[in-house]
PDB file of C-alpha atoms and ligand atoms in Angstrom:
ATOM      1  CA  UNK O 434     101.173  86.401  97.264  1.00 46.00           C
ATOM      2  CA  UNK O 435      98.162  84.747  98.355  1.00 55.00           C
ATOM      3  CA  UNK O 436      98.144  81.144 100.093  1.00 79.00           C
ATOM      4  CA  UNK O 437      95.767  79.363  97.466  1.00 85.00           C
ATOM      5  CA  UNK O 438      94.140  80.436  93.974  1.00 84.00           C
ATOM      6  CA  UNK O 439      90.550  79.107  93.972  1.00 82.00           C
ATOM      7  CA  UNK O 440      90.229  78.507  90.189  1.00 93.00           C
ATOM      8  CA  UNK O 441      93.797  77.024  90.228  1.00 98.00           C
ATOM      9  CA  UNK O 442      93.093  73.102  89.910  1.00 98.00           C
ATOM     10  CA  UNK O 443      95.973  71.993  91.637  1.00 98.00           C
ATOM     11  CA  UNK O 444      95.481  74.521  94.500  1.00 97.00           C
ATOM     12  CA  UNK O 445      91.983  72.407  94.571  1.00 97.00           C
ATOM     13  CA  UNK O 446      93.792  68.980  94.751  1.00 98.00           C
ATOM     14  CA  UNK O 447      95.633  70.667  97.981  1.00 98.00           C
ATOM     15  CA  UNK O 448      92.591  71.350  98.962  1.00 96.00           C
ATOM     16  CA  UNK O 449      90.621  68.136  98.502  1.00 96.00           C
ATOM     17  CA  UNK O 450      88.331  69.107  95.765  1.00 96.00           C
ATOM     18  CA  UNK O 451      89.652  67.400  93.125  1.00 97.00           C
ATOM     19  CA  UNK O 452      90.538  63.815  94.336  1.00 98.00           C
ATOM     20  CA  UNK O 453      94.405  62.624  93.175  1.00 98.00           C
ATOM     21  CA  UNK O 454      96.116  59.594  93.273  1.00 98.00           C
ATOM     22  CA  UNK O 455      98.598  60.638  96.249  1.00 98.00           C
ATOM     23  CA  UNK O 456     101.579  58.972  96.632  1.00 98.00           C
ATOM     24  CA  UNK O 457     103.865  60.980  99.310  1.00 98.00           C
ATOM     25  CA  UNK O 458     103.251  64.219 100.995  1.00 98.00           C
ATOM     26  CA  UNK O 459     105.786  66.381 102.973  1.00 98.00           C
ATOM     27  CA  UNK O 460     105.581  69.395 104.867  1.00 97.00           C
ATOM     28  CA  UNK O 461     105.569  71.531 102.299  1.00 98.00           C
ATOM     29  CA  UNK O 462     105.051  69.201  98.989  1.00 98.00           C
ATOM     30  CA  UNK O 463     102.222  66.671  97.881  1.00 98.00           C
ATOM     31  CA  UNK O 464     102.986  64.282  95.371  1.00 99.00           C
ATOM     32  CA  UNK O 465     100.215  62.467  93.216  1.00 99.00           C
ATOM     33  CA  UNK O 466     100.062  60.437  89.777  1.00 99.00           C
ATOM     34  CA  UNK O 467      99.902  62.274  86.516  1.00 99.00           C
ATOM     35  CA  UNK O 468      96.571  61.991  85.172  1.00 98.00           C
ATOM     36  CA  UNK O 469      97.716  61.354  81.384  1.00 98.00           C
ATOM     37  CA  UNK O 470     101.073  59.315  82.393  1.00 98.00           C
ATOM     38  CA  UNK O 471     104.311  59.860  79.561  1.00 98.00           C
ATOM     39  CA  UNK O 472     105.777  56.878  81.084  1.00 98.00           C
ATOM     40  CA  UNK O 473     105.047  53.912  83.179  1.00 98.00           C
ATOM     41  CA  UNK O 474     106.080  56.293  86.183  1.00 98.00           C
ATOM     42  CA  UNK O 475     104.669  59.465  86.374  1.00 98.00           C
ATOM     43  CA  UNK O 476     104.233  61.328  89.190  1.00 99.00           C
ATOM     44  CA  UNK O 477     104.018  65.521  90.148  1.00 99.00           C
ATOM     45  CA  UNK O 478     105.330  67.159  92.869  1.00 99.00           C
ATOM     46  CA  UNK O 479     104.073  70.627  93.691  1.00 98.00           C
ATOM     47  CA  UNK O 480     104.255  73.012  97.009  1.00 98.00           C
ATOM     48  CA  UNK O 481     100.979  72.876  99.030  1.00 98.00           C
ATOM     49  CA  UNK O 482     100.951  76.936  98.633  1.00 97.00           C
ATOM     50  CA  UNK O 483      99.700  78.554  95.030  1.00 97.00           C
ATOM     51  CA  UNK O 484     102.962  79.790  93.485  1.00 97.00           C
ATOM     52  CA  UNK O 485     102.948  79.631  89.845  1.00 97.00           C
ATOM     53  CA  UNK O 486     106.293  78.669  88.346  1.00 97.00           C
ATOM     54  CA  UNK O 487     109.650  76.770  89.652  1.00 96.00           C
ATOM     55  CA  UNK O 488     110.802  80.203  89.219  1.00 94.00           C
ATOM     56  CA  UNK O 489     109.255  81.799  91.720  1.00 95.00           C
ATOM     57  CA  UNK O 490     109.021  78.620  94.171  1.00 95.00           C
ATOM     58  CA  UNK O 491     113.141  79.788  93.985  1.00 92.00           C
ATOM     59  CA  UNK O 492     112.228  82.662  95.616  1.00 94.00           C
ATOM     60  CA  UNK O 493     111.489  80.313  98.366  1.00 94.00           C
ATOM     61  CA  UNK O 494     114.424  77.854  99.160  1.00 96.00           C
ATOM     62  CA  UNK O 495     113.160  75.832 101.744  1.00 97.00           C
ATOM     63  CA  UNK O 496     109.612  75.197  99.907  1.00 97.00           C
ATOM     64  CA  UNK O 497     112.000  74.354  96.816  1.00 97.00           C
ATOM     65  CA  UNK O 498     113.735  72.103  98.336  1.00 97.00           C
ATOM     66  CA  UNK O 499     111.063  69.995 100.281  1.00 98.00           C
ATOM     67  CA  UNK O 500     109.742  69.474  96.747  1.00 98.00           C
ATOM     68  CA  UNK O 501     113.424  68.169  95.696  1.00 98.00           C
ATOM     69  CA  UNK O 502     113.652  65.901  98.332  1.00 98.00           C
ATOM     70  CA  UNK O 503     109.908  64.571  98.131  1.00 98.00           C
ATOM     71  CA  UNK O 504     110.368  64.198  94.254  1.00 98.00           C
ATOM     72  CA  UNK O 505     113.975  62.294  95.305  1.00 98.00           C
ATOM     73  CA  UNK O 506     111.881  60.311  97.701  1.00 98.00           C
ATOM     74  CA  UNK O 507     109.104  59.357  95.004  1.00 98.00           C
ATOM     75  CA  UNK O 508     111.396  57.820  92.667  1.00 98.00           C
ATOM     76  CA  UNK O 509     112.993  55.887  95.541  1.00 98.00           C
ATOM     77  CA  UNK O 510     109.407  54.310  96.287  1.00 98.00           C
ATOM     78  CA  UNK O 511     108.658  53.631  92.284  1.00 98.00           C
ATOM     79  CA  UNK O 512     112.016  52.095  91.943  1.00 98.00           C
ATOM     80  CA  UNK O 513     113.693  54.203  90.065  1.00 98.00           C
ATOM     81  CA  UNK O 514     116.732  53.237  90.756  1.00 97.00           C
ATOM     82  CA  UNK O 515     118.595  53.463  87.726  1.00 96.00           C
ATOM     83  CA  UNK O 516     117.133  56.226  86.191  1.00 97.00           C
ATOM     84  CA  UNK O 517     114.452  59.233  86.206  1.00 98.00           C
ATOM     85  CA  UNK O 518     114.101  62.465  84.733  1.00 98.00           C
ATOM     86  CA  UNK O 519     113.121  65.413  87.017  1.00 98.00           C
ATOM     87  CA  UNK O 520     110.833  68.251  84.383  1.00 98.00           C
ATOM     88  CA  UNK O 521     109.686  71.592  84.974  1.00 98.00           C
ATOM     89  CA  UNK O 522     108.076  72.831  82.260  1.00 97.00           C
ATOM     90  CA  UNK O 523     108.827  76.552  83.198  1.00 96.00           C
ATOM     91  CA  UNK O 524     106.268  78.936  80.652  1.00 95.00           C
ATOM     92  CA  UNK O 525     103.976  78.475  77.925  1.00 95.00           C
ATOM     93  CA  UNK O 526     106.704  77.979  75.547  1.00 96.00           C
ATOM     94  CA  UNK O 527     108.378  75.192  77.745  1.00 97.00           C
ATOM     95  CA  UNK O 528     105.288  73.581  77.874  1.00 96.00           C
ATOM     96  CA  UNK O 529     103.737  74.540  81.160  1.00 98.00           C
ATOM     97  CA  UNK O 530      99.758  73.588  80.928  1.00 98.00           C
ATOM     98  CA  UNK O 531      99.351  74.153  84.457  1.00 98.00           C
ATOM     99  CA  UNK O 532     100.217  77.360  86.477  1.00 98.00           C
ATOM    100  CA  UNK O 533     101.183  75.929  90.156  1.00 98.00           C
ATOM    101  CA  UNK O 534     104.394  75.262  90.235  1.00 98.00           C
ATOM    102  CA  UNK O 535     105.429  71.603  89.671  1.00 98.00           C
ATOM    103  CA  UNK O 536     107.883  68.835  89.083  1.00 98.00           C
ATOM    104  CA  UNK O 537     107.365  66.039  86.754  1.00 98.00           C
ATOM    105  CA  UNK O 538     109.178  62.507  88.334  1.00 98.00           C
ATOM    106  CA  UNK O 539     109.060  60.499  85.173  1.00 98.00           C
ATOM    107  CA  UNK O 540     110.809  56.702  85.049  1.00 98.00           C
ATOM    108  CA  UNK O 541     110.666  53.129  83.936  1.00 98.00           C
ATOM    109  CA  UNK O 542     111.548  53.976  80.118  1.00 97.00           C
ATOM    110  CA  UNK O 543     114.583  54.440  78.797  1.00 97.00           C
ATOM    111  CA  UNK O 544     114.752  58.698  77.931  1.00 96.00           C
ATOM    112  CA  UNK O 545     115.935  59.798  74.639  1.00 95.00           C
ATOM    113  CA  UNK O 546     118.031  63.332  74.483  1.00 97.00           C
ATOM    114  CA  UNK O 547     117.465  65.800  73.307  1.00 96.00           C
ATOM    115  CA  UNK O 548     113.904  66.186  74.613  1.00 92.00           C
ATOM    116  CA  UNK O 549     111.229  67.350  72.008  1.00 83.00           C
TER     117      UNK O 549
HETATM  118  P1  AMP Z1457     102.685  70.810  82.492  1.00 63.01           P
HETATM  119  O1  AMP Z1457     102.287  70.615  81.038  1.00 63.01           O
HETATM  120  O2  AMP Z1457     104.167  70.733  82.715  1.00 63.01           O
HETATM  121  O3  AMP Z1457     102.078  72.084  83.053  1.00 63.01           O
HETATM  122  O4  AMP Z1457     102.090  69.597  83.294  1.00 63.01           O
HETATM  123  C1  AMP Z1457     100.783  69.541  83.778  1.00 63.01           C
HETATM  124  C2  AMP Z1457     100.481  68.098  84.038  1.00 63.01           C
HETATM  125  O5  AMP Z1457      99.309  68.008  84.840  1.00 63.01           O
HETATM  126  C3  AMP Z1457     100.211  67.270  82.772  1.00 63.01           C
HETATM  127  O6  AMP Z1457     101.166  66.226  82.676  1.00 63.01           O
HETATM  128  C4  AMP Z1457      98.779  66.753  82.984  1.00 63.01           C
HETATM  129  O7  AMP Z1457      98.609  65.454  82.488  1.00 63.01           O
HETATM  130  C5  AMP Z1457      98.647  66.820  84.498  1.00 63.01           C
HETATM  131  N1  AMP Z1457      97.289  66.915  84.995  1.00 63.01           N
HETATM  132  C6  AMP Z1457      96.298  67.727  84.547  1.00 63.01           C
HETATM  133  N2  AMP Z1457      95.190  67.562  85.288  1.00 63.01           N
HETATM  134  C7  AMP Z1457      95.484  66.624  86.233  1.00 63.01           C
HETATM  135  C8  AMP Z1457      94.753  66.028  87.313  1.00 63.01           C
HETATM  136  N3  AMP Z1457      93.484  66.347  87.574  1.00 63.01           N
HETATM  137  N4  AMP Z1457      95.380  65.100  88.080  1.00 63.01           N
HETATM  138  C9  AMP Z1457      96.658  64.758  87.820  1.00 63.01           C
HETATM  139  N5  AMP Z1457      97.411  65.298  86.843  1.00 63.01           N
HETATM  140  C10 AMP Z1457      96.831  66.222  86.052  1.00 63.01           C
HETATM  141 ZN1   ZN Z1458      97.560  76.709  92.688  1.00 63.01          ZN
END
């Protein structure tokens, strides 16, 4: 499994190329604003290396877990204190738009359940 895919655009905001709105980074993680926020907080949380769905970042426990804590550590800095939703859109059908892995930290609503 290669490091980085170079026409993978959040393999590019690891890399610089495509500037974010970074909030926290980790060893392993980087965390930046959603660019079309679903609520007034909206942040993503991916692994710095090119893996393409939560799935497979499972295959990894210690990259999967630096992205847990970093997303945990986000909504501690937005004030999410009571409340946030933790997403990953896993496949096309689920919704995944974007093919490096990520987490969606979403807050500062009230959620409805079931989600759509
Ligand atoms: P998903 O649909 O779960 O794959 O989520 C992909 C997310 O990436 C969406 O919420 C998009 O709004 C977000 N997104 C797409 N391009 C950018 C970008 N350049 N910077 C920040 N977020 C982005
Ligand atoms: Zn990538």
């Amino acid at each position: 499994m290669s490091e980085t895919s170079p026409d993978c655009l959040f393999c590019r905001i690891v890399g610089g190329d495509v500037p974010a709105d970074v909030v926290a980074e980790s060893e392993h993680s980087l965390a930046f604003r959603d660019i079309e926020p679903q609520a007034p907080t909206h942040c993503l949380v991916i692994p710095r290396r090119h893996v393409a769905t939560v799935g497979e970042l499972a295959d990894h426990p210690d990259e999967l877990t630096d992205a847990v804590v970093l997303a945990a550590a986000v909504a501690a800095q937005e004030g999410l204190d009571d409340g946030y939703r933790l997403v990953a859109n896993t496949g096309a059908r689920a919704h995944q738009t974007v093919f490096h892995a990520h987490l969606h930290v979403l807050g500062g609503r009230d959620m409805t359940w079931p989600p759509g």
